[in-house]
Coordinates of C-alpha atoms in Angstrom, one line a residue:
V1 CA 116.1 136.6 93.3
Q2 CA 114.5 133.3 92.4
R3 CA 111.6 132.2 94.6
T4 CA 112.1 129.1 96.6
V5 CA 109.4 126.9 97.9
I6 CA 109.9 123.7 99.8
I7 CA 107.7 120.6 99.2
V8 CA 107.8 118.0 101.9
C9 CA 107.0 114.4 101.1
A10 CA 103.6 113.2 102.2
G11 CA 104.0 111.4 105.4
A12 CA 106.1 114.0 107.1
D13 CA 104.9 115.7 110.3
S14 CA 104.3 119.0 108.4
A15 CA 102.8 117.5 105.3
P16 CA 99.5 119.1 104.2
T17 CA 98.0 115.8 103.1
A18 CA 96.3 113.2 105.3
V19 CA 98.3 110.1 105.8
P20 CA 97.2 106.7 107.2
V21 CA 98.3 106.1 110.8
E22 CA 101.3 103.8 110.0
D23 CA 104.7 103.4 111.5
T24 CA 107.1 104.5 108.7
N25 CA 110.2 102.9 110.3
P26 CA 110.8 99.5 108.6
S27 CA 112.6 98.3 111.7
S28 CA 109.5 98.7 113.9
S29 CA 107.1 95.9 114.9
T30 CA 104.9 96.3 111.8
E31 CA 107.2 95.2 109.0
S32 CA 106.8 95.9 105.4
G33 CA 105.1 93.2 103.5
Q34 CA 103.1 91.9 106.5
T35 CA 99.5 90.9 105.9
S36 CA 96.5 91.4 108.1
S37 CA 92.8 90.5 107.9
T38 CA 91.6 92.3 111.1
E39 CA 91.4 95.8 109.7
P40 CA 87.9 97.4 109.4
G41 CA 86.3 97.9 106.1
L42 CA 87.5 94.6 104.5
L43 CA 85.4 92.5 102.2
P44 CA 85.1 88.8 102.8
G45 CA 88.4 87.1 101.8
E46 CA 90.4 90.3 101.7
T47 CA 93.6 91.0 103.5
V48 CA 95.8 94.1 104.0
V49 CA 99.3 94.1 102.6
R50 CA 101.6 96.7 104.1
E51 CA 104.7 97.8 102.2
G52 CA 106.5 101.1 102.9
K53 CA 103.8 103.6 104.0
A54 CA 101.0 102.0 102.0
A55 CA 98.3 99.6 103.3
I56 CA 96.9 97.8 100.3
L57 CA 93.6 95.9 100.3
F58 CA 94.1 92.7 98.5
P59 CA 91.8 89.8 97.5
S60 CA 92.9 86.3 98.7
A61 CA 92.3 84.8 95.2
N62 CA 94.8 85.5 92.4
E63 CA 92.5 88.1 90.7
V64 CA 95.0 90.9 90.8
F65 CA 98.7 90.3 90.4
Y66 CA 101.1 91.0 93.4
N67 CA 104.6 89.7 94.1
P68 CA 106.2 90.6 97.4
V69 CA 109.7 89.8 96.2
Q70 CA 109.6 92.9 94.0
E71 CA 109.6 95.2 97.0
F72 CA 113.2 96.0 96.1
N73 CA 112.0 97.1 92.7
R74 CA 109.4 99.4 94.2
D75 CA 111.8 100.8 96.8
L76 CA 114.4 101.5 94.2
T77 CA 111.9 103.2 91.9
C78 CA 110.7 105.5 94.7
A79 CA 114.3 106.5 95.4
V80 CA 115.1 107.1 91.7
I81 CA 111.9 109.2 91.1
T82 CA 112.6 111.2 94.2
E83 CA 116.0 112.3 92.9
F84 CA 114.6 112.8 89.4
A85 CA 111.9 115.1 90.9
R86 CA 114.6 116.9 92.9
E87 CA 116.5 117.7 89.7
Q88 CA 113.5 118.7 87.7
L89 CA 111.8 120.9 90.3
A90 CA 115.1 122.6 91.2
Q91 CA 115.1 124.1 87.7
R92 CA 111.7 125.7 88.7
G93 CA 112.9 127.0 92.0
V94 CA 111.4 124.3 94.1
R95 CA 113.2 122.3 96.8
I96 CA 111.8 119.0 98.0
L97 CA 112.4 117.3 101.3
V98 CA 112.0 113.8 102.5
P99 CA 111.5 112.9 106.2
G100 CA 114.8 111.9 107.7
E101 CA 117.0 114.0 105.4
R102 CA 116.1 117.6 106.4
D103 CA 119.7 118.4 107.0
R104 CA 120.8 117.1 103.5
V105 CA 121.0 119.8 100.8
V106 CA 121.2 118.2 97.4
V107 CA 120.2 121.2 95.2
R108 CA 121.4 124.7 96.0
L109 CA 119.1 127.3 94.7
S110 CA 119.6 131.1 94.5
E111 CA 119.5 133.4 97.6
E112 CA 116.6 132.8 100.0
K113 CA 115.0 135.8 101.7
N114 CA 112.2 134.1 103.5
G115 CA 114.1 132.8 106.5
T116 CA 115.0 129.2 107.4
E117 CA 113.7 126.0 105.9
H118 CA 111.4 125.3 108.9
Q119 CA 109.7 128.7 108.5
E120 CA 109.1 128.1 104.8
A121 CA 107.9 124.5 105.5
S122 CA 105.3 125.8 108.0
E123 CA 103.6 127.9 105.3
Q124 CA 101.1 125.3 104.4
P125 CA 98.9 127.1 101.9
E126 CA 101.8 128.3 99.8
K127 CA 103.4 124.9 99.8
E128 CA 100.2 123.1 98.8
Q129 CA 99.5 125.6 96.0
Q130 CA 103.1 125.1 94.7
H131 CA 102.6 121.4 94.9
E132 CA 99.7 121.7 92.4
E133 CA 101.5 124.1 90.1
E134 CA 105.0 122.7 89.9
G135 CA 104.6 119.0 90.5
L136 CA 105.3 116.1 88.1
R137 CA 102.7 114.0 86.4
V138 CA 103.2 110.2 86.7
L139 CA 101.6 107.4 84.8
E140 CA 101.7 103.7 85.9
G141 CA 100.5 101.9 82.8
L142 CA 100.0 98.5 84.4
A143 CA 99.1 99.1 88.0
A144 CA 97.4 95.9 89.1
S145 CA 96.5 96.5 92.8
G146 CA 97.9 100.1 92.7
L147 CA 100.5 99.4 95.3
R148 CA 103.3 101.2 93.4
S149 CA 101.2 104.3 92.7
V150 CA 99.9 104.5 96.3
R151 CA 103.6 104.4 97.4
F152 CA 104.4 107.1 95.0
A153 CA 101.7 109.3 96.4
L154 CA 102.8 108.7 100.0
E155 CA 106.6 108.5 99.7
V156 CA 107.7 110.6 96.7
P157 CA 107.5 114.3 97.1
G158 CA 106.8 116.8 94.3
L159 CA 104.2 114.9 92.4
K160 CA 101.2 116.8 90.9
S161 CA 99.1 113.8 89.8
I162 CA 99.4 110.0 89.4
T163 CA 97.4 108.0 87.0
A164 CA 97.2 104.3 87.9
N165 CA 95.9 102.4 84.9
D166 CA 95.0 98.7 84.4
Y167 CA 92.9 97.0 81.7
S168 CA 91.3 94.7 84.3
A169 CA 88.0 96.0 85.7
K170 CA 88.7 94.3 89.0
A171 CA 92.1 95.8 89.2
A172 CA 90.8 99.4 88.4
A173 CA 88.2 99.0 91.1
L174 CA 90.8 97.8 93.6
I175 CA 93.0 100.8 92.7
A176 CA 90.2 103.2 93.5
R177 CA 89.5 101.5 96.8
N178 CA 93.2 101.5 97.8
A179 CA 93.6 105.2 96.9
Q180 CA 90.6 106.0 99.2
H181 CA 91.9 103.7 101.9
N182 CA 95.3 105.5 102.0
N183 CA 93.7 109.0 101.7
V184 CA 95.5 109.8 98.4
S185 CA 92.4 110.1 96.1
H186 CA 93.2 113.8 95.6
I187 CA 96.4 112.9 93.8
L188 CA 95.9 109.4 92.5
Q189 CA 93.3 108.6 89.8
A190 CA 92.3 105.1 88.8
S191 CA 91.9 104.3 85.1
Q192 CA 90.6 101.2 83.2
R193 CA 91.9 101.4 79.7
D194 CA 94.4 99.9 77.4
A195 CA 97.9 101.2 78.5
S196 CA 99.0 101.8 74.9
M197 CA 96.0 104.0 74.1
V198 CA 96.4 106.0 77.3
M199 CA 100.0 106.8 76.2
Y200 CA 99.1 107.4 72.5
E201 CA 96.5 110.0 73.5
A202 CA 99.1 111.8 75.6
R203 CA 101.6 112.4 72.8
G204 CA 100.9 116.2 72.7
K205 CA 103.5 118.3 74.4
K206 CA 101.1 119.6 77.0
E207 CA 99.6 116.2 77.7
R208 CA 102.8 114.2 78.1
Y209 CA 103.8 112.6 81.4
D210 CA 106.9 113.5 83.3
V211 CA 107.4 109.9 84.6
I212 CA 106.0 106.7 83.0
D213 CA 106.4 103.4 84.9
L214 CA 105.8 100.1 83.0
D215 CA 106.1 96.9 85.0
P216 CA 104.3 94.2 82.9
Y217 CA 103.9 90.5 83.4
G218 CA 106.5 89.4 80.9
S219 CA 107.6 91.6 78.0
P220 CA 107.1 95.4 77.8
S221 CA 107.7 95.4 74.0
P222 CA 104.0 96.1 73.1
F223 CA 104.1 99.4 75.1
L224 CA 107.5 100.8 74.2
D225 CA 106.5 102.7 71.0
A226 CA 103.8 104.5 72.9
A227 CA 105.9 105.1 75.9
V228 CA 108.8 106.9 74.1
Q229 CA 106.2 109.3 72.6
A230 CA 104.1 110.0 75.7
V231 CA 107.0 110.9 78.0
S232 CA 107.8 114.6 78.3
E233 CA 111.0 116.3 77.2
G234 CA 113.7 115.1 79.6
G235 CA 111.1 112.8 81.2
L236 CA 111.8 109.5 82.9
L237 CA 110.9 106.0 81.7
C238 CA 111.0 103.2 84.2
I239 CA 110.8 99.8 82.4
T240 CA 110.8 96.3 83.8
C241 CA 111.4 93.1 81.8
T242 CA 110.6 89.7 83.4
D243 CA 110.9 87.6 80.2
M244 CA 114.5 86.7 81.0
A245 CA 114.3 83.3 79.3
V246 CA 113.8 85.1 76.0
M247 CA 116.4 87.9 76.6
A248 CA 119.0 85.5 78.0
G249 CA 119.3 83.4 74.8
N250 CA 116.8 80.6 75.1
S251 CA 114.7 81.9 72.3
G252 CA 116.8 84.3 70.2
E253 CA 114.2 84.4 67.4
T254 CA 111.5 85.5 69.8
C255 CA 113.9 88.2 71.3
Y256 CA 114.5 89.5 67.8
S257 CA 110.8 89.7 67.0
K258 CA 110.1 91.6 70.3
Y259 CA 113.2 93.8 70.7
G260 CA 114.9 93.8 67.3
S261 CA 118.0 92.1 68.7
M262 CA 119.3 88.5 68.7
S263 CA 120.0 87.1 72.1
I264 CA 122.5 84.3 72.6
K265 CA 123.3 82.0 75.5
S266 CA 126.4 83.3 77.3
K267 CA 127.7 84.0 80.7
Y268 CA 127.1 87.7 80.3
C269 CA 123.5 87.2 79.4
H270 CA 122.2 89.4 82.2
E271 CA 124.0 92.5 81.1
M272 CA 123.3 91.7 77.5
A273 CA 119.6 91.7 78.4
L274 CA 120.0 95.2 79.8
R275 CA 121.7 96.3 76.6
I276 CA 119.0 94.7 74.5
I277 CA 116.2 96.6 76.1
L278 CA 118.2 99.9 75.9
H279 CA 118.8 99.2 72.2
S280 CA 115.1 98.6 71.6
L281 CA 114.1 101.8 73.5
D282 CA 116.6 104.0 71.5
Q283 CA 115.6 102.5 68.2
R284 CA 111.9 103.2 68.8
A285 CA 112.7 106.7 70.1
A286 CA 114.8 107.5 67.1
V287 CA 111.8 107.1 64.8
Y288 CA 110.4 110.2 66.4
Q289 CA 113.7 112.1 66.5
R290 CA 114.2 111.3 70.1
Y291 CA 117.0 109.6 72.0
I292 CA 117.6 108.0 75.4
E293 CA 120.1 108.7 78.2
P294 CA 120.3 105.7 80.6
L295 CA 120.4 106.8 84.2
L296 CA 120.4 103.4 85.9
S297 CA 120.2 99.8 84.6
V298 CA 120.1 96.9 87.0
S299 CA 119.7 93.1 86.7
V300 CA 118.4 91.6 90.0
D301 CA 116.6 88.5 91.0
F302 CA 114.6 87.2 88.0
Y303 CA 114.1 90.5 86.1
I304 CA 115.9 93.6 84.8
R305 CA 115.0 97.2 85.4
V306 CA 116.1 100.3 83.5
F307 CA 115.6 104.0 84.1
V308 CA 116.2 106.2 81.1
R309 CA 115.7 109.9 80.3
V310 CA 114.1 110.7 76.9
K311 CA 115.1 113.8 75.0
T312 CA 114.5 115.2 71.5
G313 CA 117.2 116.2 69.1
Q314 CA 117.7 115.5 65.4
A315 CA 121.4 116.1 65.5
V316 CA 121.9 113.7 68.4
V317 CA 119.8 111.0 66.8
K318 CA 122.3 110.8 63.9
N319 CA 124.7 109.3 66.4
S320 CA 122.4 106.4 67.0
A321 CA 124.1 104.0 64.7
S322 CA 127.4 104.4 66.4
K323 CA 125.8 103.7 69.8
H324 CA 124.8 100.2 68.8
A325 CA 127.0 97.2 68.0
L326 CA 126.8 93.6 66.8
L327 CA 128.3 90.9 69.0
Y328 CA 130.6 88.1 68.0
N329 CA 130.7 85.3 70.6
C330 CA 133.0 82.2 70.4
V331 CA 131.0 79.1 71.2
G332 CA 134.2 77.3 72.5
C333 CA 136.0 79.7 74.9
G334 CA 133.4 82.5 75.3
A335 CA 135.7 85.3 73.9
F336 CA 133.6 88.1 72.5
H337 CA 134.1 91.1 70.2
L338 CA 131.8 94.1 69.5
Q339 CA 131.3 95.6 66.0
R340 CA 129.8 99.1 66.0
M341 CA 127.0 99.6 63.5
G342 CA 128.3 103.0 62.4
K343 CA 131.1 105.4 62.9
K344 CA 131.4 109.2 63.1
M345 CA 134.3 111.5 62.3
S346 CA 134.8 115.1 63.2
Q347 CA 135.5 117.5 60.2
G348 CA 135.9 120.9 61.7
K349 CA 132.6 122.0 63.1
H350 CA 130.7 119.2 61.4
M351 CA 130.4 115.5 61.9
K352 CA 130.6 112.9 59.1
Y353 CA 128.7 109.7 59.6
S354 CA 129.4 106.5 57.7
A355 CA 129.0 102.7 57.9
A356 CA 131.5 100.8 60.1
T357 CA 134.1 98.4 58.7
G358 CA 134.5 94.9 59.9
P359 CA 134.2 92.2 61.0
P360 CA 136.6 92.3 64.0
V361 CA 137.2 88.6 63.9
G362 CA 138.0 85.8 61.5
P363 CA 135.8 82.8 60.6
N364 CA 137.2 80.9 63.6
C365 CA 138.3 82.0 67.1
E366 CA 142.0 82.9 67.3
H367 CA 142.2 81.2 70.7
C368 CA 140.3 77.9 70.4
R369 CA 139.5 77.8 66.6
Q370 CA 135.8 77.3 67.3
R371 CA 133.1 79.1 65.3
H372 CA 131.4 82.5 66.3
Q373 CA 127.8 83.2 67.0
L374 CA 126.4 86.6 65.9
G375 CA 124.2 88.4 68.4
G376 CA 122.7 91.8 68.7
P377 CA 122.5 94.6 67.9
I378 CA 122.9 95.8 71.5
W379 CA 123.4 99.1 73.2
A380 CA 127.2 99.7 73.4
E381 CA 127.3 103.0 75.3
P382 CA 127.3 103.3 79.2
I383 CA 124.2 101.9 80.9
H384 CA 124.5 104.2 83.9
D385 CA 124.8 107.9 84.7
I386 CA 127.3 107.7 87.6
T387 CA 126.5 111.3 88.8
F388 CA 122.8 110.5 89.1
V389 CA 123.4 107.1 90.7
Q390 CA 125.6 108.7 93.3
K391 CA 122.8 111.1 94.2
V392 CA 120.4 108.2 94.7
L393 CA 123.0 106.3 96.7
G394 CA 123.7 109.3 98.9
A395 CA 120.0 109.8 99.6
V396 CA 119.4 106.1 100.5
S397 CA 122.5 105.7 102.6
G398 CA 121.8 109.0 104.4
N399 CA 118.2 108.0 105.3
P400 CA 118.5 104.2 105.9
T401 CA 115.1 103.9 107.6
R402 CA 113.1 105.1 104.6
F403 CA 113.1 101.7 102.8
R404 CA 113.1 98.2 104.1
T405 CA 115.5 97.1 101.4
S406 CA 117.9 100.1 101.9
K407 CA 120.9 97.9 102.6
R408 CA 120.5 96.0 99.4
I409 CA 119.9 99.2 97.4
E410 CA 123.1 100.6 98.9
G411 CA 125.0 97.5 98.0
V412 CA 123.8 97.3 94.4
L413 CA 124.2 101.0 93.7
S414 CA 127.7 100.9 95.3
M415 CA 128.7 98.2 92.8
V416 CA 127.1 100.1 90.0
T417 CA 129.3 103.2 90.8
E418 CA 132.4 100.9 90.7
E419 CA 131.7 99.4 87.3
L420 CA 133.8 100.4 84.3
R421 CA 131.4 102.6 82.3
D422 CA 133.1 102.3 78.9
V423 CA 133.5 98.4 78.9
P424 CA 130.4 96.5 77.7
L425 CA 129.8 93.0 79.0
Y426 CA 132.1 90.9 81.1
Y427 CA 133.8 87.5 81.6
V428 CA 133.0 85.1 84.4
L429 CA 135.9 83.7 86.4
D430 CA 134.3 80.3 86.9
H431 CA 133.8 79.9 83.1
L432 CA 137.4 80.9 82.3
S433 CA 138.8 78.2 84.6
S434 CA 136.2 75.5 83.6
T435 CA 137.1 76.0 80.0
V436 CA 140.6 74.7 80.6
H437 CA 139.5 72.4 83.4
C438 CA 141.7 74.0 86.1
N439 CA 141.1 75.1 89.6
T440 CA 139.3 78.4 90.0
P441 CA 141.8 81.1 91.2
P442 CA 140.7 83.6 93.9
M443 CA 138.9 86.6 92.6
L444 CA 141.2 89.2 94.2
Q445 CA 144.3 87.3 93.2
F446 CA 143.5 86.7 89.6
S447 CA 140.9 89.0 88.1
R448 CA 141.7 92.0 90.2
S449 CA 145.4 92.0 91.1
A450 CA 146.8 90.2 88.0
L451 CA 145.0 92.5 85.6
L452 CA 146.0 95.6 87.5
H453 CA 149.6 94.5 87.5
A454 CA 149.4 94.0 83.8
G455 CA 148.3 97.6 83.3
Y456 CA 144.6 97.1 82.6
R457 CA 141.5 98.4 84.3
V458 CA 139.1 95.9 85.9
S459 CA 136.0 95.9 88.0
L460 CA 133.2 93.7 89.2
S461 CA 129.6 93.7 88.0
H462 CA 126.4 93.9 89.9
A463 CA 124.8 91.5 87.4
C464 CA 127.0 88.5 88.3
K465 CA 128.9 87.6 91.4
N466 CA 132.1 86.3 89.7
A467 CA 132.1 88.7 86.8
V468 CA 135.4 90.2 85.5
K469 CA 134.7 93.5 83.6
T470 CA 138.0 94.7 82.0
N471 CA 139.4 96.5 79.1
A472 CA 142.0 93.7 78.6
P473 CA 141.5 91.7 75.4
A474 CA 140.6 88.0 75.6
G475 CA 144.2 87.0 74.8
V476 CA 145.5 88.6 78.0
L477 CA 142.9 86.7 80.1
W478 CA 144.0 83.4 78.5
D479 CA 147.6 84.3 79.1
L480 CA 146.8 84.8 82.8
I481 CA 145.0 81.4 82.8
R482 CA 148.0 79.7 81.2
C483 CA 150.3 81.2 83.9
W484 CA 147.8 80.1 86.6
E485 CA 147.7 76.6 85.1
K486 CA 151.4 76.2 85.4
S487 CA 151.2 76.3 89.1
N488 CA 147.9 74.4 89.1
P489 CA 148.6 71.8 86.4
V490 CA 145.8 70.1 84.4
K491 CA 146.1 66.4 83.3
R492 CA 146.5 67.2 79.6
E493 CA 146.5 63.6 78.6
R494 CA 142.7 63.6 79.3
L495 CA 142.1 66.6 77.0
S496 CA 141.0 66.0 73.4
E497 CA 143.2 67.6 70.8
T498 CA 140.2 69.5 69.3
S499 CA 138.9 70.8 72.6
P500 CA 139.2 74.5 73.5
A501 CA 141.2 73.6 76.6
H502 CA 143.9 71.7 74.7
R503 CA 144.2 74.4 72.1
I504 CA 144.4 77.2 74.6
L505 CA 146.9 75.5 76.9
S506 CA 149.1 74.4 73.9
A507 CA 150.2 78.0 73.3
E508 CA 152.8 79.6 75.5
P509 CA 151.8 82.8 77.4
T510 CA 153.3 86.0 76.0
L511 CA 152.5 87.8 79.3
Q512 CA 154.1 86.9 82.6
A513 CA 151.4 87.2 85.2
C514 CA 151.9 88.6 88.7
F515 CA 149.4 87.2 91.2
E516 CA 150.5 89.3 94.3
I517 CA 147.4 90.9 95.8
R518 CA 147.4 94.7 95.5
E519 CA 146.0 97.0 98.1
D520 CA 143.7 98.6 95.6
A521 CA 142.4 95.3 94.3
N522 CA 139.6 95.0 96.8
P523 CA 136.7 97.3 96.0
Q524 CA 135.0 99.4 98.7
S525 CA 131.7 97.6 98.4
R526 CA 133.5 94.4 99.2
K527 CA 135.6 95.9 102.0
R528 CA 132.5 97.3 103.7
H529 CA 130.7 93.9 103.4
L530 CA 127.7 95.5 101.7
T531 CA 124.7 93.4 100.7
R532 CA 125.5 92.9 97.0
F533 CA 124.1 89.5 96.1
Q534 CA 121.3 88.4 98.5
E535 CA 120.3 84.9 99.3
N536 CA 116.9 83.6 98.2
P537 CA 114.4 85.3 100.6
Q538 CA 111.9 82.4 100.6
A539 CA 110.8 79.3 98.8
N540 CA 109.3 79.8 95.4
W541 CA 110.3 83.4 95.5
G542 CA 110.6 83.9 91.7
P543 CA 107.9 84.9 89.2
K544 CA 104.4 84.3 90.3
A545 CA 101.4 83.0 88.3
R546 CA 99.6 85.4 86.1
A547 CA 96.5 86.9 87.6
K548 CA 93.2 85.3 86.4
A549 CA 89.7 86.8 86.1
G550 CA 88.3 84.1 88.3
G551 CA 91.2 84.2 90.7
G552 CA 93.4 81.1 90.2
I553 CA 94.3 78.9 93.2
S554 CA 98.0 79.0 93.9
S555 CA 98.1 75.6 95.6
E556 CA 97.2 73.9 92.3
L557 CA 100.2 75.5 90.7
E558 CA 102.4 74.2 93.5
D559 CA 100.9 70.7 93.2
K560 CA 101.5 70.7 89.5
R561 CA 105.0 71.8 89.9
K562 CA 105.7 69.0 92.4
Q563 CA 104.0 66.4 90.2
F564 CA 106.2 67.2 87.2
Q565 CA 109.4 67.7 89.2
G566 CA 112.1 65.5 87.6
K567 CA 109.7 64.0 85.0
R568 CA 112.5 63.2 82.6
K569 CA 114.5 61.3 85.2
K570 CA 111.5 59.5 86.8
P571 CA 108.9 58.9 84.1
I572 CA 105.4 57.8 85.2
T573 CA 105.0 54.0 84.7
D574 CA 101.9 53.4 86.7
S575 CA 99.0 53.2 84.2
S576 CA 96.5 54.3 86.9
Q577 CA 98.3 57.6 87.2
L578 CA 98.4 58.1 83.5
K579 CA 94.6 57.6 83.2
S580 CA 93.9 60.2 85.9
L581 CA 95.7 62.9 84.0
P582 CA 93.4 65.3 82.2
C583 CA 93.2 65.4 78.4
K584 CA 95.5 68.3 77.2
K585 CA 93.2 69.0 74.2
L586 CA 89.8 69.1 75.9
R587 CA 90.9 69.8 79.5
K588 CA 88.9 66.8 80.8
V589 CA 89.5 63.4 82.1
C590 CA 89.0 60.9 79.3
P591 CA 85.8 58.9 79.9
L592 CA 87.2 56.0 77.9
N593 CA 90.1 55.7 80.4
Y594 CA 92.6 56.6 77.6
N595 CA 95.2 59.3 78.1
I596 CA 97.1 59.1 74.8
C597 CA 95.4 58.1 71.6
S598 CA 96.9 55.0 70.1
V599 CA 96.6 56.5 66.7
F600 CA 97.6 60.1 67.3
K601 CA 100.3 59.7 69.9
I602 CA 102.0 62.9 68.9
M603 CA 98.9 65.0 69.9
R604 CA 99.0 63.5 73.4
S605 CA 95.2 63.8 73.7
C606 CA 92.4 61.4 73.6
C607 CA 90.2 61.0 70.5
Y608 CA 86.7 60.6 71.7

């Protein structure tokens, strides 16, 4: 009979660890994210930021980075790591519980001889000892204030140790203070080192971390090589990318230098960004005979977040080429095609690998005769593990008071479970209709019902509100648009003969569309009115300014943003305003009352 020990999350009534006196219900009077400056033990200028069960001491100056909008990111990470720990510790005969879900049994172990769960949970010494022996080791490489790590210690059960690292001395000192303030110093250790060196020194099998969380300011590319080596066998990598301008196609050459993939401007740029980071992770893991299994990949707000499991296997790594694909995108109508980098064929008990044949398109698009852009390579396999996502969704929906953003997590994960797993990328309904300059058809009537009537599969996407993810080829979609245009005619005399709209509408549809709404056209997440795409929570809610050693003043950033608002439409003509602007080269106001040198106008700096 396998032994069974129950680990209860810190913060429960029977938990062995001390917990700050906080109301854990997000609907109570002390809401998550609220700040306070009346708590004892604060230094001058400090405030207390409350999120989840954590109370974080935070300086008023911008010395340590913090963005309250990413509470959804931190809540989702806590939920994912909880389910990951549940799976990992179940293999060792350990069951973990979270307050509010005692009646929920996720992992069934072997026969239990020690009585009920409550009797086992009351055995504090045995439970605490098992916590030390069987728990997971977590590393947060770029911890800043330590908020995420403190929340892990307080809200995620089954953790043995947490290392919160940051290169900044002020950040490391703040992490240590926050660990002590929240009574989690016994499990959370602060570290002031380079994140890459911390992970490179943990490449040994006994030193590896079970969970590595990287949430950098900008691109995580400098840390990916070390991360895929420092995570344990079957361990979890949690990666955030906030450099969406690069990954969404504004700087394709920069994206290639960082991630080994060419990004292009397109309507499906958010899912393509997810597939770019997964491609980069798998490529770097393959160097060390390792491979990734994406568990959950989401694009929300101004960033993307991926959760992948890393395993080792030389035979599986040989499949790597067939998991990645080049992307051909039409610049006229937006039709796209994927070209796998390699192919595999089964020959009895063995697999034969070879280069793929292509390309799948001609020099010009078959629909609008425009040229193609070449992007990628990108990850062409599923970006979610639906079984794992359903476990996380079940835990969050069954315990809605655990997180303040539970409703949004439930909505996003519900959409993830409804997505077509084997269909990369998507079309956008608005873009399809705007290409031919016709009225946009209703989502249920066109993209759902018409495609289902035609015999194809279709789903929405969490990454875009009006996305159409389908296995139908682009020709079928344009046939549906042609049929819709017949009942909603376009003034074709205004269309140029060389425009994509004229060329698409000039052809007769080969498919007769049926726009009657089907009963199964409306997905469950839409029927239940779940929070899928939230409104902007507050003004200037996007990426915040980078933390500075001296603590930058946020008001200056806002003033500068207002000053240059619409500068191309309303150029500054008053010479007095021009003279007051600082020199861009020397960062000073020109003493000669010149702002732009008359000789070196391109430099836009004075010459004294």
